[in-house]
Coordinates of C-alpha atoms in Angstrom, one line a residue:
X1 CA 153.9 -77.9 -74.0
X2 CA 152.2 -80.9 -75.6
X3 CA 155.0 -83.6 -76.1
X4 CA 153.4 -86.4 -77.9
X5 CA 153.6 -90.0 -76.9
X6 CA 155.8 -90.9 -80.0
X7 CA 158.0 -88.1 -79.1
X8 CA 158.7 -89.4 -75.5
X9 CA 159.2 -93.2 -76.4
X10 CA 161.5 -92.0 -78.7
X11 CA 163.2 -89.9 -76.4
X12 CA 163.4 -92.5 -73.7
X13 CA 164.7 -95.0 -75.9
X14 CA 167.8 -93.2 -76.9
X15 CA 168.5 -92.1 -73.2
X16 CA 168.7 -95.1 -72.0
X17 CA 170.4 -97.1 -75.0
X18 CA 173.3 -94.0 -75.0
X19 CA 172.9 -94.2 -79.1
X20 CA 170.9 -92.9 -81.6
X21 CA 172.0 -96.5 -83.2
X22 CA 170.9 -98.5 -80.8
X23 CA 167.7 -97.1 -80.3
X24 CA 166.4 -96.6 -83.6
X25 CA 167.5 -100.8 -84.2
X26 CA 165.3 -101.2 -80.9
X27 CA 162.2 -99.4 -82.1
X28 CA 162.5 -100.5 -85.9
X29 CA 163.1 -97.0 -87.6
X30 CA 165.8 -95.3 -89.6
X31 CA 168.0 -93.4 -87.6
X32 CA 167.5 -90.1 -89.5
X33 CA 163.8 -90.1 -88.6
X34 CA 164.3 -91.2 -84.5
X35 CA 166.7 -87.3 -84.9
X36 CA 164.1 -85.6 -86.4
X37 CA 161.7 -87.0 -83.4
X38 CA 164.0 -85.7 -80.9
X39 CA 165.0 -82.5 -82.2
X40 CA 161.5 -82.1 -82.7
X41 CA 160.9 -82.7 -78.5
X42 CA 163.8 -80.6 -77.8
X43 CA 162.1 -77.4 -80.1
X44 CA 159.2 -78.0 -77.9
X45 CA 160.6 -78.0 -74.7
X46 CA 163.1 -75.1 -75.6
X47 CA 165.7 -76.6 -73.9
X48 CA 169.1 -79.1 -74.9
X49 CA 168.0 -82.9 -73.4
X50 CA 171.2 -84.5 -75.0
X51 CA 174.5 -83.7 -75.7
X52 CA 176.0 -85.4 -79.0
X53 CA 179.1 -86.6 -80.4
X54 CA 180.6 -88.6 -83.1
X55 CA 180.4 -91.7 -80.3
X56 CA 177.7 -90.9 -78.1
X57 CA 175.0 -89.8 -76.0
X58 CA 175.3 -87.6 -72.9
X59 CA 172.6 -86.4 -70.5
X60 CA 172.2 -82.9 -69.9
X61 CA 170.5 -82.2 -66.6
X62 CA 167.1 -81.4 -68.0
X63 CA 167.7 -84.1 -70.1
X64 CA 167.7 -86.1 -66.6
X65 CA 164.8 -84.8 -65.7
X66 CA 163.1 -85.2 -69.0
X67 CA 163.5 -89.0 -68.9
X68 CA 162.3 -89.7 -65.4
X69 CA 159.1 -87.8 -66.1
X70 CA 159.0 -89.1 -69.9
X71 CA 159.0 -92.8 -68.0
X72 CA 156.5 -92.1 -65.6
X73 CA 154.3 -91.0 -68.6
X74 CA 154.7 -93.7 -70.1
X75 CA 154.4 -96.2 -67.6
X76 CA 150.9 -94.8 -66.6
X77 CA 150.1 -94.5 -70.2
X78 CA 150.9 -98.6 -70.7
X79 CA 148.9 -99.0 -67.0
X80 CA 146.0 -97.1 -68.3
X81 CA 145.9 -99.2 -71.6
X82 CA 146.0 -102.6 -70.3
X83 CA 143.2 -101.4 -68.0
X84 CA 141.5 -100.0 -70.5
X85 CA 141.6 -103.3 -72.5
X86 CA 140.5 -105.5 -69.5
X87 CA 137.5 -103.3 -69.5
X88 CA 137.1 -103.8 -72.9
X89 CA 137.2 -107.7 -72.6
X90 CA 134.7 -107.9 -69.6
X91 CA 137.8 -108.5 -67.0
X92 CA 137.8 -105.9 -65.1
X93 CA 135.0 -102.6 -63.7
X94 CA 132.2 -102.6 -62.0
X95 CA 128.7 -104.6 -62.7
X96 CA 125.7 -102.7 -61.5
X97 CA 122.6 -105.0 -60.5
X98 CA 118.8 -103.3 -59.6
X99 CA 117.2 -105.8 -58.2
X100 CA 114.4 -107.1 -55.3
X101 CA 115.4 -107.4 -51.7
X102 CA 114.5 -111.3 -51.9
X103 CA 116.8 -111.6 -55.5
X104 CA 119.6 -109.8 -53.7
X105 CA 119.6 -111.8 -50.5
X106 CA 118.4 -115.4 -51.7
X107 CA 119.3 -115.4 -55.7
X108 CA 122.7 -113.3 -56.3
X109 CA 124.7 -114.4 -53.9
X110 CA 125.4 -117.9 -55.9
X111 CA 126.2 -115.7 -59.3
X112 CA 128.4 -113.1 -57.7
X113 CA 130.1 -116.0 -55.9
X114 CA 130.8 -118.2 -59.3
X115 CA 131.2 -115.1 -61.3
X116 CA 133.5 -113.2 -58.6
X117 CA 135.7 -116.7 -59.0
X118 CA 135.9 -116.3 -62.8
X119 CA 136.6 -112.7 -63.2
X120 CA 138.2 -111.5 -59.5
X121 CA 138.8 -108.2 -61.1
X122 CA 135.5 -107.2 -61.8
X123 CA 133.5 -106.0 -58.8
X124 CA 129.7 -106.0 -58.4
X125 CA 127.5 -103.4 -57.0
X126 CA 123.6 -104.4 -55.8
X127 CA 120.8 -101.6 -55.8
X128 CA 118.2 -103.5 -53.5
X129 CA 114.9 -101.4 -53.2
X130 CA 111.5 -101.6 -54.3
X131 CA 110.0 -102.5 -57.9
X132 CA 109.7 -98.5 -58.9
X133 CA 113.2 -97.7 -57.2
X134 CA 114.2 -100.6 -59.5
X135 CA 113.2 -99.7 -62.3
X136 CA 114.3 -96.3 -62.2
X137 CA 117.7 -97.0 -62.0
X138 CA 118.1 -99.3 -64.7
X139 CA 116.0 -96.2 -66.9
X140 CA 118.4 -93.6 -65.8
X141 CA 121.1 -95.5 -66.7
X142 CA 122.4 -95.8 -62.9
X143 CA 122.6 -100.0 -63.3
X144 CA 123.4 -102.1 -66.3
X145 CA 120.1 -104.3 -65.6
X146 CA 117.8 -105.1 -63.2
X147 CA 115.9 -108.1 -61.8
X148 CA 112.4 -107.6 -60.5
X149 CA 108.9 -107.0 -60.9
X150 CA 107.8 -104.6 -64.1
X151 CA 104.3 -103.4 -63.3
X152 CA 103.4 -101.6 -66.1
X153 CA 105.1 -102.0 -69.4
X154 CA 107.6 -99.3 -70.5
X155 CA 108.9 -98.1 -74.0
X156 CA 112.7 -97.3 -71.5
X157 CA 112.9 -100.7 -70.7
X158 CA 112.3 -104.7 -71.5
X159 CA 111.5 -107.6 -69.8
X160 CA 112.5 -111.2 -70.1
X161 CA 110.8 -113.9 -67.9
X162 CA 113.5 -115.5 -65.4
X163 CA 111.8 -116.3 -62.2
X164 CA 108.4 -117.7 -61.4
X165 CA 107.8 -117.2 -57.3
X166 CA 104.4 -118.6 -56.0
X167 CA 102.7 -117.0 -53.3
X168 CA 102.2 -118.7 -49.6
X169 CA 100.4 -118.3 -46.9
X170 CA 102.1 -117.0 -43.5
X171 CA 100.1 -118.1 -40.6
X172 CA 101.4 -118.2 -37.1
X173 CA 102.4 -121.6 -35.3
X174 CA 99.2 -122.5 -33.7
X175 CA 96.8 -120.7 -36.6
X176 CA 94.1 -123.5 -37.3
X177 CA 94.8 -122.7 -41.0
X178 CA 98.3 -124.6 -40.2
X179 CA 97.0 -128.0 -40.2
X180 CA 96.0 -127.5 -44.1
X181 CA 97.6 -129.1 -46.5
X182 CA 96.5 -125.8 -48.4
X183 CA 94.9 -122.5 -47.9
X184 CA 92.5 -120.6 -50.1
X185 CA 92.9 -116.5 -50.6
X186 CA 89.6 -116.5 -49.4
X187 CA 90.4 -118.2 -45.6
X188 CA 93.1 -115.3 -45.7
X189 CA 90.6 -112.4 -46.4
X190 CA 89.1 -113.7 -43.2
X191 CA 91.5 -113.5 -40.5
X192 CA 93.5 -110.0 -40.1
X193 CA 95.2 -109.8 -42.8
X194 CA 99.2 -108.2 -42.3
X195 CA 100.1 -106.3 -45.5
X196 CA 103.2 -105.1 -47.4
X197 CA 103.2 -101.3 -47.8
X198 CA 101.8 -100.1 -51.2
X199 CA 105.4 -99.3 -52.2
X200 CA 106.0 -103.2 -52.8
X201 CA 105.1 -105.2 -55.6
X202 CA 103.9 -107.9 -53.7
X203 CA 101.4 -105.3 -52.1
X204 CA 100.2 -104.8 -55.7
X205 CA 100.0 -108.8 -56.6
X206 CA 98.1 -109.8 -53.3
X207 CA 95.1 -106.7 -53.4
X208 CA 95.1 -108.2 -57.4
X209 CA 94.5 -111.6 -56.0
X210 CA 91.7 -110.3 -53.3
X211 CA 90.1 -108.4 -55.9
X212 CA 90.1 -111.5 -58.3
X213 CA 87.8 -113.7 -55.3
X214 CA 85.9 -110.2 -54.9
X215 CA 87.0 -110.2 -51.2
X216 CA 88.2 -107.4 -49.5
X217 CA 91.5 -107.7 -46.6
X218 CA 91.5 -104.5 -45.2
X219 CA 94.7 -104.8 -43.7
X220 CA 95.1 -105.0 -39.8
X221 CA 98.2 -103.6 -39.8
X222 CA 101.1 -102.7 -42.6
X223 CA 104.6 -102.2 -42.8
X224 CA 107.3 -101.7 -44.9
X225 CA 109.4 -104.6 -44.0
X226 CA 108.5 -108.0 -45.0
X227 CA 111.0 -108.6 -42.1
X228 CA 108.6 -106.9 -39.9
X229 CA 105.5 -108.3 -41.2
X230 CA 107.1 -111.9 -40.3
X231 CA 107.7 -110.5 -37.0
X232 CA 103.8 -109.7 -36.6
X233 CA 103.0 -113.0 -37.8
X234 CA 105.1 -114.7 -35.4
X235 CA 103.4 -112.5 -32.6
X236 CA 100.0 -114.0 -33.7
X237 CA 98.7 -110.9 -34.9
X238 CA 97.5 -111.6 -38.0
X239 CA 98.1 -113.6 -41.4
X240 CA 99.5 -112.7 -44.4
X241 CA 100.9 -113.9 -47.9
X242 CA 104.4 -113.5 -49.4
X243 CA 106.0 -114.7 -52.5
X244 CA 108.5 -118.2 -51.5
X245 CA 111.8 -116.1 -52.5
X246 CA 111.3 -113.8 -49.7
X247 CA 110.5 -116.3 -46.6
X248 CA 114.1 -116.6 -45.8
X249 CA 114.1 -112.9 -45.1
X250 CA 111.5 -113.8 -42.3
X251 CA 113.9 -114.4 -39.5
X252 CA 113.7 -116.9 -37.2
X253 CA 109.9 -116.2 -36.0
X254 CA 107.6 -119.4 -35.5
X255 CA 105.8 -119.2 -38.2
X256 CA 103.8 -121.8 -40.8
X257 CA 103.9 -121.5 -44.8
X258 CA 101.5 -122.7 -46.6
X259 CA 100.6 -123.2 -50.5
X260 CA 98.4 -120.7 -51.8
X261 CA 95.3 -122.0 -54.2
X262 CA 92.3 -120.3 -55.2
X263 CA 93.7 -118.5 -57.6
X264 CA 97.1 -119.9 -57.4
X265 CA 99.1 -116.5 -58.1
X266 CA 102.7 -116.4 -59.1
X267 CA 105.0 -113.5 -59.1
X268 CA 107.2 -112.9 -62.0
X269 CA 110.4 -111.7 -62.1
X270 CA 112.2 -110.6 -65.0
X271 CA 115.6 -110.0 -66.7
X272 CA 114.9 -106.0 -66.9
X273 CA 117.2 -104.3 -69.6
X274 CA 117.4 -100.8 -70.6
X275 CA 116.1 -100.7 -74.0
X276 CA 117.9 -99.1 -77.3
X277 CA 121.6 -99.8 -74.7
X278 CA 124.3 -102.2 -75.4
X279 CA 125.8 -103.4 -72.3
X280 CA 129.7 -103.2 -71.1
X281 CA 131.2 -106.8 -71.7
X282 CA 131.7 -107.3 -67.6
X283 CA 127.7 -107.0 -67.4
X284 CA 127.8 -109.5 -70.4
X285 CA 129.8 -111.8 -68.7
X286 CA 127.5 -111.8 -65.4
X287 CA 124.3 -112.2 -67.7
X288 CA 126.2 -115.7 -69.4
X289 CA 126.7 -117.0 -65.5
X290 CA 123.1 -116.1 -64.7
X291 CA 122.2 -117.7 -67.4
X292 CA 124.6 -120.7 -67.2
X293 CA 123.3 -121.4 -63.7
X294 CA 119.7 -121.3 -64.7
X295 CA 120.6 -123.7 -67.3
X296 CA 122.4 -126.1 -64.8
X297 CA 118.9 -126.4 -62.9
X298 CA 120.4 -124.7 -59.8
X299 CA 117.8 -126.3 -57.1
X300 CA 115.9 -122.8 -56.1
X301 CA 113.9 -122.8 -52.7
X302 CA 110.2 -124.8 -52.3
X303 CA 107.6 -122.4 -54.3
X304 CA 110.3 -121.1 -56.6
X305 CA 111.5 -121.9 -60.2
X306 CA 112.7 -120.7 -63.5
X307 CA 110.7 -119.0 -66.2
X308 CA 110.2 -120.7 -69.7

Protein backbone atom coordinates (compact mmCIF):
# COMPACT_ATOMS: atom_id res chain seq x y z
CA UNK A 1 0.00 0.00 0.00
CA UNK A 2 1.52 3.26 -1.15
CA UNK A 3 -0.84 6.10 0.15
CA UNK A 4 0.45 9.29 -1.17
CA UNK A 5 1.13 12.36 0.82
CA UNK A 6 -1.77 14.30 -0.90
CA UNK A 7 -4.03 11.38 -0.19
CA UNK A 8 -3.25 11.52 3.68
CA UNK A 9 -3.48 15.40 4.13
CA UNK A 10 -6.56 15.14 2.53
CA UNK A 11 -7.74 12.47 4.56
CA UNK A 12 -6.67 14.03 7.83
CA UNK A 13 -8.22 17.21 7.10
CA UNK A 14 -11.70 15.88 6.72
CA UNK A 15 -11.32 13.73 9.93
CA UNK A 16 -10.72 16.18 11.98
CA UNK A 17 -12.97 19.06 10.41
CA UNK A 18 -16.11 16.31 10.52
CA UNK A 19 -17.05 17.80 6.86
CA UNK A 20 -16.18 17.26 3.54
CA UNK A 21 -17.17 21.21 3.46
CA UNK A 22 -15.10 22.33 5.83
CA UNK A 23 -12.12 20.71 4.74
CA UNK A 24 -12.07 21.25 1.27
CA UNK A 25 -12.66 25.40 2.25
CA UNK A 26 -9.45 24.71 4.57
CA UNK A 27 -7.25 23.29 1.87
CA UNK A 28 -8.61 25.49 -1.05
CA UNK A 29 -10.24 22.75 -3.39
CA UNK A 30 -13.62 21.87 -4.68
CA UNK A 31 -15.26 19.50 -2.67
CA UNK A 32 -15.94 17.00 -5.53
CA UNK A 33 -12.18 16.57 -6.06
CA UNK A 34 -11.23 16.30 -1.89
CA UNK A 35 -14.12 12.81 -2.47
CA UNK A 36 -12.40 11.62 -5.23
CA UNK A 37 -8.96 11.91 -3.03
CA UNK A 38 -10.48 9.98 -0.32
CA UNK A 39 -12.38 7.41 -2.09
CA UNK A 40 -9.31 6.97 -3.84
CA UNK A 41 -7.28 6.24 -0.12
CA UNK A 42 -10.13 4.07 0.94
CA UNK A 43 -9.67 1.78 -2.68
CA UNK A 44 -6.18 1.48 -1.60
CA UNK A 45 -6.45 0.57 1.83
CA UNK A 46 -9.59 -1.78 1.04
CA UNK A 47 -11.23 -0.83 3.88
CA UNK A 48 -14.37 2.03 4.93
CA UNK A 49 -12.31 5.09 6.94
CA UNK A 50 -15.51 7.24 7.08
CA UNK A 51 -18.92 6.82 7.43
CA UNK A 52 -21.16 9.46 5.50
CA UNK A 53 -24.33 11.19 5.66
CA UNK A 54 -26.36 14.08 4.38
CA UNK A 55 -24.83 16.05 7.66
CA UNK A 56 -21.64 14.54 8.47
CA UNK A 57 -18.65 12.70 9.07
CA UNK A 58 -18.25 9.67 11.33
CA UNK A 59 -15.09 7.61 12.14
CA UNK A 60 -15.06 4.06 11.53
CA UNK A 61 -12.53 2.29 13.72
CA UNK A 62 -9.93 1.87 10.99
CA UNK A 63 -10.73 5.14 10.14
CA UNK A 64 -9.41 5.87 13.79
CA UNK A 65 -6.56 4.25 13.28
CA UNK A 66 -5.91 5.62 9.80
CA UNK A 67 -5.74 9.24 11.15
CA UNK A 68 -3.42 8.68 13.99
CA UNK A 69 -0.88 7.04 11.77
CA UNK A 70 -1.82 9.51 8.69
CA UNK A 71 -0.64 12.31 11.46
CA UNK A 72 2.31 10.79 12.52
CA UNK A 73 3.30 10.63 8.74
CA UNK A 74 2.78 13.71 8.32
CA UNK A 75 4.25 15.27 11.18
CA UNK A 76 7.66 13.51 10.47
CA UNK A 77 7.21 14.35 6.86
CA UNK A 78 6.93 18.41 7.90
CA UNK A 79 9.98 17.55 10.54
CA UNK A 80 12.05 16.00 7.79
CA UNK A 81 11.34 19.06 5.43
CA UNK A 82 12.22 21.86 7.66
CA UNK A 83 15.37 19.91 8.39
CA UNK A 84 15.93 19.35 5.15
CA UNK A 85 15.67 23.07 4.33
CA UNK A 86 18.05 24.14 7.20
CA UNK A 87 20.50 21.96 5.60
CA UNK A 88 19.86 23.52 2.59
CA UNK A 89 20.47 27.06 3.94
CA UNK A 90 23.77 26.21 5.78
CA UNK A 91 21.78 26.07 9.42
CA UNK A 92 22.03 22.98 10.36
CA UNK A 93 24.59 19.33 9.70
CA UNK A 94 27.74 18.65 10.15
CA UNK A 95 31.08 20.67 8.92
CA UNK A 96 33.99 18.32 8.43
CA UNK A 97 37.63 20.13 8.89
CA UNK A 98 41.13 18.03 7.81
CA UNK A 99 43.51 19.93 9.29
CA UNK A 100 47.21 20.06 11.25
CA UNK A 101 47.52 19.25 14.84
CA UNK A 102 48.85 23.02 15.53
CA UNK A 103 45.56 24.57 13.15
CA UNK A 104 43.29 22.33 15.25
CA UNK A 105 44.57 23.21 18.72
CA UNK A 106 45.90 26.95 18.20
CA UNK A 107 43.72 28.28 14.99
CA UNK A 108 40.07 26.61 14.98
CA UNK A 109 39.07 27.01 18.18
CA UNK A 110 38.37 30.98 17.65
CA UNK A 111 36.16 29.95 14.25
CA UNK A 112 34.25 27.09 15.72
CA UNK A 113 33.66 29.37 18.75
CA UNK A 114 32.26 32.49 16.54
CA UNK A 115 30.75 30.23 14.06
CA UNK A 116 29.20 27.68 16.77
CA UNK A 117 27.48 31.20 18.11
CA UNK A 118 26.08 32.08 14.75
CA UNK A 119 24.71 28.79 13.58
CA UNK A 120 24.22 26.53 17.10
CA UNK A 121 22.75 23.97 14.97
CA UNK A 122 25.40 23.06 12.82
CA UNK A 123 28.03 20.96 14.49
CA UNK A 124 31.81 20.65 13.54
CA UNK A 125 33.89 17.63 13.26
CA UNK A 126 38.09 18.05 13.20
CA UNK A 127 40.24 15.35 11.46
CA UNK A 128 43.71 16.32 13.09
CA UNK A 129 46.59 14.03 11.63
CA UNK A 130 49.41 14.44 9.52
CA UNK A 131 49.88 16.40 6.03
CA UNK A 132 49.19 12.97 3.90
CA UNK A 133 46.36 11.82 6.40
CA UNK A 134 45.11 15.33 5.60
CA UNK A 135 45.01 15.35 2.41
CA UNK A 136 43.52 12.08 1.91
CA UNK A 137 40.55 12.80 3.47
CA UNK A 138 39.66 15.90 1.88
CA UNK A 139 40.42 13.58 -1.68
CA UNK A 140 38.15 10.82 -0.66
CA UNK A 141 35.55 13.02 0.06
CA UNK A 142 35.63 12.14 4.03
CA UNK A 143 35.97 16.26 4.94
CA UNK A 144 34.51 19.22 3.15
CA UNK A 145 38.18 20.94 3.26
CA UNK A 146 41.22 20.90 4.75
CA UNK A 147 43.89 23.20 6.27
CA UNK A 148 47.48 22.19 5.99
CA UNK A 149 50.61 21.58 4.25
CA UNK A 150 50.28 20.33 0.36
CA UNK A 151 53.59 18.84 -0.56
CA UNK A 152 53.20 17.91 -3.87
CA UNK A 153 50.60 19.48 -6.10
CA UNK A 154 47.53 17.30 -6.93
CA UNK A 155 45.05 17.38 -9.90
CA UNK A 156 42.22 15.97 -6.63
CA UNK A 157 42.79 18.89 -4.90
CA UNK A 158 43.66 22.94 -4.65
CA UNK A 159 45.37 25.06 -2.56
CA UNK A 160 44.86 28.71 -1.50
CA UNK A 161 47.54 30.41 0.63
CA UNK A 162 46.10 31.27 4.28
CA UNK A 163 48.78 30.96 6.78
CA UNK A 164 52.39 31.89 6.72
CA UNK A 165 54.29 30.06 9.99
CA UNK A 166 58.08 30.85 10.33
CA UNK A 167 60.26 28.35 11.71
CA UNK A 168 62.21 28.85 15.29
CA UNK A 169 64.65 27.49 16.98
CA UNK A 170 63.97 25.21 20.25
CA UNK A 171 66.93 25.25 22.46
CA UNK A 172 66.91 24.29 26.09
CA UNK A 173 67.04 26.97 29.01
CA UNK A 174 70.66 27.21 29.50
CA UNK A 175 71.67 26.33 25.63
CA UNK A 176 74.43 29.06 24.84
CA UNK A 177 72.47 29.57 21.58
CA UNK A 178 69.67 31.21 24.03
CA UNK A 179 71.44 34.36 24.56
CA UNK A 180 71.00 35.10 20.58
CA UNK A 181 68.99 37.50 19.53
CA UNK A 182 68.97 34.86 16.46
CA UNK A 183 70.12 31.52 15.39
CA UNK A 184 71.37 30.39 12.09
CA UNK A 185 70.23 26.67 10.52
CA UNK A 186 73.67 26.18 10.44
CA UNK A 187 74.43 26.58 14.67
CA UNK A 188 71.43 24.03 14.62
CA UNK A 189 73.14 21.37 12.26
CA UNK A 190 75.77 21.55 15.00
CA UNK A 191 74.39 20.61 18.17
CA UNK A 192 72.12 17.17 18.27
CA UNK A 193 69.56 17.97 16.39
CA UNK A 194 65.82 16.37 17.78
CA UNK A 195 63.70 15.70 14.73
CA UNK A 196 59.92 15.22 13.74
CA UNK A 197 59.26 11.83 12.28
CA UNK A 198 59.29 11.72 8.47
CA UNK A 199 55.54 11.38 8.57
CA UNK A 200 55.34 15.26 9.39
CA UNK A 201 55.59 18.05 7.08
CA UNK A 202 57.69 19.98 9.21
CA UNK A 203 60.16 16.87 9.04
CA UNK A 204 60.08 17.51 5.16
CA UNK A 205 60.57 21.53 5.51
CA UNK A 206 63.49 21.38 8.03
CA UNK A 207 65.85 18.41 6.02
CA UNK A 208 64.82 21.09 2.89
CA UNK A 209 66.31 23.87 4.89
CA UNK A 210 69.58 21.64 5.94
CA UNK A 211 69.95 20.66 2.50
CA UNK A 212 69.64 24.32 1.33
CA UNK A 213 73.06 25.34 3.75
CA UNK A 214 74.50 21.84 2.47
CA UNK A 215 74.61 20.71 6.15
CA UNK A 216 73.69 17.51 7.30
CA UNK A 217 71.51 17.00 11.16
CA UNK A 218 71.48 13.51 11.44
CA UNK A 219 69.06 13.47 13.93
CA UNK A 220 69.96 12.43 17.63
CA UNK A 221 66.84 11.26 18.37
CA UNK A 222 63.14 11.33 16.62
CA UNK A 223 59.69 11.13 17.51
CA UNK A 224 56.39 11.37 16.46
CA UNK A 225 55.21 13.89 18.83
CA UNK A 226 56.15 17.49 18.57
CA UNK A 227 54.86 17.16 22.23
CA UNK A 228 57.52 14.75 22.80
CA UNK A 229 60.25 16.44 21.03
CA UNK A 230 59.63 19.60 23.39
CA UNK A 231 59.90 17.27 26.13
CA UNK A 232 63.52 16.15 24.92
CA UNK A 233 64.37 19.63 24.45
CA UNK A 234 63.46 20.56 27.80
CA UNK A 235 65.56 17.53 29.09
CA UNK A 236 68.67 19.20 27.43
CA UNK A 237 68.99 16.58 25.01
CA UNK A 238 69.28 18.21 21.99
CA UNK A 239 67.91 21.15 19.78
CA UNK A 240 65.46 21.37 17.27
CA UNK A 241 63.29 23.70 15.03
CA UNK A 242 59.44 23.87 14.78
CA UNK A 243 57.11 26.08 12.97
CA UNK A 244 55.66 29.20 15.73
CA UNK A 245 51.93 27.61 15.37
CA UNK A 246 52.90 24.52 17.07
CA UNK A 247 55.01 25.91 20.21
CA UNK A 248 51.95 26.03 22.32
CA UNK A 249 51.60 22.36 21.84
CA UNK A 250 55.09 22.24 23.69
CA UNK A 251 53.81 21.94 27.20
CA UNK A 252 55.15 23.54 29.89
CA UNK A 253 58.94 22.36 29.40
CA UNK A 254 61.76 25.15 29.95
CA UNK A 255 62.54 25.73 26.92
CA UNK A 256 63.95 28.95 24.58
CA UNK A 257 62.56 29.97 21.00
CA UNK A 258 64.41 31.65 18.87
CA UNK A 259 64.10 33.29 15.29
CA UNK A 260 65.34 31.24 12.59
CA UNK A 261 67.63 33.15 9.83
CA UNK A 262 69.88 31.73 7.37
CA UNK A 263 67.56 30.84 5.17
CA UNK A 264 64.58 32.18 6.96
CA UNK A 265 61.99 29.28 6.08
CA UNK A 266 58.32 29.66 6.37
CA UNK A 267 55.80 27.03 6.40
CA UNK A 268 52.68 27.52 4.38
CA UNK A 269 49.48 26.46 5.11
CA UNK A 270 46.72 26.41 2.76
CA UNK A 271 42.92 26.60 2.28
CA UNK A 272 42.92 22.79 0.74
CA UNK A 273 39.65 22.11 -1.36
CA UNK A 274 38.62 19.13 -3.18
CA UNK A 275 38.69 20.06 -6.69
CA UNK A 276 35.69 19.71 -9.50
CA UNK A 277 33.17 19.72 -5.66
CA UNK A 278 30.74 22.25 -4.66
CA UNK A 279 30.57 22.50 -0.95
CA UNK A 280 27.24 22.06 1.42
CA UNK A 281 26.24 25.69 2.42
CA UNK A 282 27.13 24.85 6.39
CA UNK A 283 30.89 24.45 5.05
CA UNK A 284 30.16 27.70 3.10
CA UNK A 285 29.22 29.38 6.04
CA UNK A 286 32.39 28.30 8.13
CA UNK A 287 34.75 29.29 5.12
CA UNK A 288 32.94 33.23 5.25
CA UNK A 289 33.85 33.24 9.28
CA UNK A 290 37.35 32.00 8.47
CA UNK A 291 37.62 34.30 6.18
CA UNK A 292 35.85 37.22 8.09
CA UNK A 293 38.28 36.65 10.97
CA UNK A 294 41.33 36.73 8.81
CA UNK A 295 40.00 39.94 7.52
CA UNK A 296 39.50 41.47 11.00
CA UNK A 297 43.42 41.00 11.55
CA UNK A 298 42.72 38.45 14.39
CA UNK A 299 46.26 39.04 16.32
CA UNK A 300 47.88 35.27 15.55
CA UNK A 301 50.84 34.14 17.89
CA UNK A 302 54.70 35.76 17.47
CA UNK A 303 56.15 34.01 14.11
CA UNK A 304 52.74 33.60 12.61
CA UNK A 305 50.52 35.62 10.04
CA UNK A 306 48.16 35.52 7.16
CA UNK A 307 48.96 34.75 3.65
CA UNK A 308 48.57 37.43 0.78
Amino acid sequence: MDATLRQLTAYVAVARAASFTAAAAELHVSQSSLSRVVADLERLLGTQLLERNTRNVRLTPAGVEALRIAEQIITAHRAGMTELRRFLQGESGTVTVATLPSVAAVLLPRVISGFRAAHPRVSVRLLDGLERAVLGRVSAGNADFAISTVGRPSDQVSGQPLIRDRFVAVLPADDPLAERAEVCWGDLAARPFLAVGRDSSVRRLTDAAFAQIDATAAPAAEAGSVATVGGLVAAGLGVTALPALVLPLLGTGPVVCRPLVEPVVDRRLDLVLRTRRSLPQAAERFLAALTELRDSALELPTGVSWAS
